[in-house]
PDB file of C-alpha atoms in Angstrom:
ATOM      1  CA  UNK U 917       6.196  25.288  41.164  1.00 56.00           C
ATOM      2  CA  UNK U 918       7.042  21.656  41.869  1.00 60.00           C
ATOM      3  CA  UNK U 919       3.329  20.870  42.046  1.00 58.00           C
ATOM      4  CA  UNK U 920       2.761  22.486  38.650  1.00 62.00           C
ATOM      5  CA  UNK U 921       5.566  20.432  37.089  1.00 60.00           C
ATOM      6  CA  UNK U 922       4.142  17.295  38.658  1.00 59.00           C
ATOM      7  CA  UNK U 923       0.673  18.044  37.243  1.00 61.00           C
ATOM      8  CA  UNK U 924       2.134  18.742  33.784  1.00 57.00           C
ATOM      9  CA  UNK U 925       3.986  15.404  33.852  1.00 63.00           C
ATOM     10  CA  UNK U 926       0.804  13.585  34.859  1.00 54.00           C
ATOM     11  CA  UNK U 927      -1.097  15.253  32.039  1.00 61.00           C
ATOM     12  CA  UNK U 928       1.552  14.209  29.502  1.00 65.00           C
ATOM     13  CA  UNK U 929       1.526  10.631  30.770  1.00 61.00           C
ATOM     14  CA  UNK U 930      -2.268  10.442  30.629  1.00 56.00           C
ATOM     15  CA  UNK U 931      -2.248  11.846  27.068  1.00 53.00           C
ATOM     16  CA  UNK U 932       0.332   9.242  26.017  1.00 48.00           C
ATOM     17  CA  UNK U 933      -1.727   6.461  27.609  1.00 44.00           C
ATOM     18  CA  UNK U 934      -4.822   7.740  25.828  1.00 45.00           C
ATOM     19  CA  UNK U 935      -3.027   7.778  22.449  1.00 42.00           C
ATOM     20  CA  UNK U 936      -1.564   4.322  23.020  1.00 43.00           C
ATOM     21  CA  UNK U 937      -4.963   2.958  24.043  1.00 37.00           C
ATOM     22  CA  UNK U 938      -6.677   4.477  20.989  1.00 38.00           C
ATOM     23  CA  UNK U 939      -3.976   3.147  18.666  1.00 41.00           C
ATOM     24  CA  UNK U 940      -4.300  -0.371  20.097  1.00 37.00           C
ATOM     25  CA  UNK U 941      -8.078  -0.177  19.927  1.00 37.00           C
ATOM     26  CA  UNK U 942      -8.032   0.815  16.255  1.00 41.00           C
ATOM     27  CA  UNK U 943      -5.545  -1.961  15.419  1.00 40.00           C
ATOM     28  CA  UNK U 944      -7.737  -4.526  17.172  1.00 40.00           C
ATOM     29  CA  UNK U 945     -10.781  -3.266  15.305  1.00 39.00           C
ATOM     30  CA  UNK U 946      -9.044  -3.536  11.934  1.00 40.00           C
ATOM     31  CA  UNK U 947      -7.744  -7.008  12.755  1.00 41.00           C
ATOM     32  CA  UNK U 948     -11.193  -8.265  13.734  1.00 40.00           C
ATOM     33  CA  UNK U 949     -12.965  -6.836  10.712  1.00 42.00           C
ATOM     34  CA  UNK U 950     -10.374  -7.942   8.158  1.00 42.00           C
ATOM     35  CA  UNK U 951     -10.329 -11.556   9.339  1.00 52.00           C
ATOM     36  CA  UNK U 952     -14.013 -12.054   8.638  1.00 77.00           C
ATOM     37  CA  UNK U 953     -14.394 -13.134   5.010  1.00 86.00           C
ATOM     38  CA  UNK U 954     -18.080 -13.964   5.320  1.00 93.00           C
ATOM     39  CA  UNK U 955     -20.466 -11.634   3.560  1.00 94.00           C
ATOM     40  CA  UNK U 956     -21.770 -10.502   0.197  1.00 95.00           C
ATOM     41  CA  UNK U 957     -19.478  -8.969  -2.389  1.00 96.00           C
ATOM     42  CA  UNK U 958     -20.186  -7.180  -5.675  1.00 93.00           C
ATOM     43  CA  UNK U 959     -17.960  -7.495  -8.719  1.00 93.00           C
ATOM     44  CA  UNK U 960     -15.731  -4.542  -9.539  1.00 94.00           C
ATOM     45  CA  UNK U 961     -13.701  -3.884 -12.701  1.00 89.00           C
ATOM     46  CA  UNK U 962     -16.016  -5.953 -14.921  1.00 88.00           C
ATOM     47  CA  UNK U 963     -15.631  -5.706 -18.667  1.00 86.00           C
ATOM     48  CA  UNK U 964     -18.608  -4.353 -20.618  1.00 90.00           C
ATOM     49  CA  UNK U 965     -19.283  -7.839 -22.017  1.00 89.00           C
ATOM     50  CA  UNK U 966     -19.214  -9.466 -18.564  1.00 88.00           C
ATOM     51  CA  UNK U 967     -21.556  -6.805 -17.220  1.00 87.00           C
ATOM     52  CA  UNK U 968     -23.964  -7.178 -20.137  1.00 88.00           C
ATOM     53  CA  UNK U 969     -24.041 -10.972 -19.792  1.00 87.00           C
ATOM     54  CA  UNK U 970     -24.256 -10.938 -15.982  1.00 83.00           C
ATOM     55  CA  UNK U 971     -21.096 -12.976 -15.618  1.00 85.00           C
ATOM     56  CA  UNK U 972     -19.645 -13.397 -12.129  1.00 87.00           C
ATOM     57  CA  UNK U 973     -21.546 -10.384 -10.858  1.00 90.00           C
ATOM     58  CA  UNK U 974     -21.408 -11.266  -7.178  1.00 93.00           C
ATOM     59  CA  UNK U 975     -19.840 -13.467  -4.556  1.00 94.00           C
ATOM     60  CA  UNK U 976     -21.257 -14.816  -1.313  1.00 94.00           C
ATOM     61  CA  UNK U 977     -18.799 -16.146   1.254  1.00 95.00           C
ATOM     62  CA  UNK U 978     -20.166 -18.110   4.202  1.00 94.00           C
ATOM     63  CA  UNK U 979     -19.204 -20.529   6.972  1.00 93.00           C
ATOM     64  CA  UNK U 980     -15.955 -18.738   7.881  1.00 90.00           C
ATOM     65  CA  UNK U 981     -14.796 -18.589   4.274  1.00 90.00           C
ATOM     66  CA  UNK U 982     -15.278 -22.279   3.436  1.00 92.00           C
ATOM     67  CA  UNK U 983     -18.445 -21.929   1.330  1.00 95.00           C
ATOM     68  CA  UNK U 984     -18.327 -19.678  -1.708  1.00 95.00           C
ATOM     69  CA  UNK U 985     -21.142 -18.956  -4.157  1.00 95.00           C
ATOM     70  CA  UNK U 986     -20.426 -17.236  -7.452  1.00 92.00           C
ATOM     71  CA  UNK U 987     -23.469 -15.314  -8.682  1.00 92.00           C
ATOM     72  CA  UNK U 988     -24.308 -15.226 -12.393  1.00 90.00           C
ATOM     73  CA  UNK U 989     -27.404 -14.069 -14.273  1.00 87.00           C
ATOM     74  CA  UNK U 990     -28.123 -17.666 -15.355  1.00 88.00           C
ATOM     75  CA  UNK U 991     -27.700 -19.138 -11.849  1.00 90.00           C
ATOM     76  CA  UNK U 992     -25.413 -19.439  -8.891  1.00 93.00           C
ATOM     77  CA  UNK U 993     -22.380 -21.725  -8.776  1.00 94.00           C
ATOM     78  CA  UNK U 994     -21.633 -23.370  -5.435  1.00 94.00           C
ATOM     79  CA  UNK U 995     -17.927 -23.647  -4.677  1.00 95.00           C
ATOM     80  CA  UNK U 996     -15.880 -24.615  -1.653  1.00 95.00           C
ATOM     81  CA  UNK U 997     -12.709 -23.132  -0.211  1.00 95.00           C
ATOM     82  CA  UNK U 998      -9.854 -24.961   1.464  1.00 95.00           C
ATOM     83  CA  UNK U 999      -6.521 -23.857   2.855  1.00 93.00           C
ATOM     84  CA  UNK U1000      -3.460 -25.141   0.992  1.00 94.00           C
ATOM     85  CA  UNK U1001       0.074 -23.987   1.748  1.00 92.00           C
ATOM     86  CA  UNK U1002      -1.338 -21.128   3.856  1.00 91.00           C
ATOM     87  CA  UNK U1003      -3.405 -19.880   0.895  1.00 93.00           C
ATOM     88  CA  UNK U1004      -7.153 -20.090   0.376  1.00 94.00           C
ATOM     89  CA  UNK U1005      -8.007 -22.136  -2.706  1.00 96.00           C
ATOM     90  CA  UNK U1006     -11.519 -22.117  -4.170  1.00 96.00           C
ATOM     91  CA  UNK U1007     -12.528 -25.438  -5.671  1.00 96.00           C
ATOM     92  CA  UNK U1008     -15.192 -26.532  -8.133  1.00 95.00           C
ATOM     93  CA  UNK U1009     -16.029 -30.269  -8.025  1.00 94.00           C
ATOM     94  CA  UNK U1010     -12.964 -30.820  -5.794  1.00 93.00           C
ATOM     95  CA  UNK U1011     -10.657 -29.312  -8.438  1.00 96.00           C
ATOM     96  CA  UNK U1012      -8.622 -26.175  -7.708  1.00 96.00           C
ATOM     97  CA  UNK U1013     -10.173 -23.277  -9.624  1.00 96.00           C
ATOM     98  CA  UNK U1014      -9.090 -19.996  -7.982  1.00 96.00           C
ATOM     99  CA  UNK U1015      -6.726 -18.584  -5.397  1.00 97.00           C
ATOM    100  CA  UNK U1016      -8.708 -16.360  -3.027  1.00 96.00           C
ATOM    101  CA  UNK U1017      -7.041 -13.345  -1.423  1.00 95.00           C
ATOM    102  CA  UNK U1018      -8.558 -10.649   0.746  1.00 93.00           C
ATOM    103  CA  UNK U1019      -7.168  -7.142   1.114  1.00 92.00           C
ATOM    104  CA  UNK U1020      -9.402  -4.885   3.120  1.00 89.00           C
ATOM    105  CA  UNK U1021     -12.944  -5.223   1.826  1.00 92.00           C
ATOM    106  CA  UNK U1022     -11.884  -6.648  -1.557  1.00 95.00           C
ATOM    107  CA  UNK U1023     -11.613 -10.326  -2.460  1.00 95.00           C
ATOM    108  CA  UNK U1024      -9.638 -11.319  -5.541  1.00 96.00           C
ATOM    109  CA  UNK U1025     -10.174 -14.676  -7.227  1.00 96.00           C
ATOM    110  CA  UNK U1026      -7.228 -15.556  -9.471  1.00 96.00           C
ATOM    111  CA  UNK U1027      -7.629 -18.394 -11.973  1.00 95.00           C
ATOM    112  CA  UNK U1028      -5.116 -21.132 -11.089  1.00 96.00           C
ATOM    113  CA  UNK U1029      -4.752 -22.183 -14.747  1.00 96.00           C
ATOM    114  CA  UNK U1030      -4.501 -18.622 -16.074  1.00 94.00           C
ATOM    115  CA  UNK U1031      -3.061 -16.292 -13.374  1.00 94.00           C
ATOM    116  CA  UNK U1032      -3.511 -13.245 -15.611  1.00 93.00           C
ATOM    117  CA  UNK U1033      -7.281 -13.751 -15.238  1.00 93.00           C
ATOM    118  CA  UNK U1034      -8.454 -12.281 -11.926  1.00 94.00           C
ATOM    119  CA  UNK U1035     -11.869 -11.268 -10.645  1.00 94.00           C
ATOM    120  CA  UNK U1036     -12.293  -8.643  -7.926  1.00 95.00           C
ATOM    121  CA  UNK U1037     -15.258  -8.328  -5.587  1.00 95.00           C
ATOM    122  CA  UNK U1038     -15.934  -5.572  -3.066  1.00 96.00           C
ATOM    123  CA  UNK U1039     -17.785  -6.236   0.190  1.00 93.00           C
ATOM    124  CA  UNK U1040     -21.215  -4.619   0.574  1.00 84.00           C
TER     125      UNK U1040
END
């Protein structure tokens, strides 16, 4: 009987280790994937007018989040991103244009002059 109890305890410990390992592995995976801003994003929540005119339809983020390209039907706009006060700020001609935030696979660009104006992009 003592051997059976010992085996049961070992099984419980190994199950706990397995669950702890899997939990840590999933946290590490989420942390690694969420830190990478680079990639292509498509605009979500566009107004009908913006969609029709092809305004800000996509976003390309490159070079570890420092190069940003805003895609429009009439041409792409090259922007840069810098960190200010622990926030990512997207600039156009060295002037602050947007605050850039990432939550999961969605990037939000919020107009610095008009914070009620925000553009959301979802990663491909």
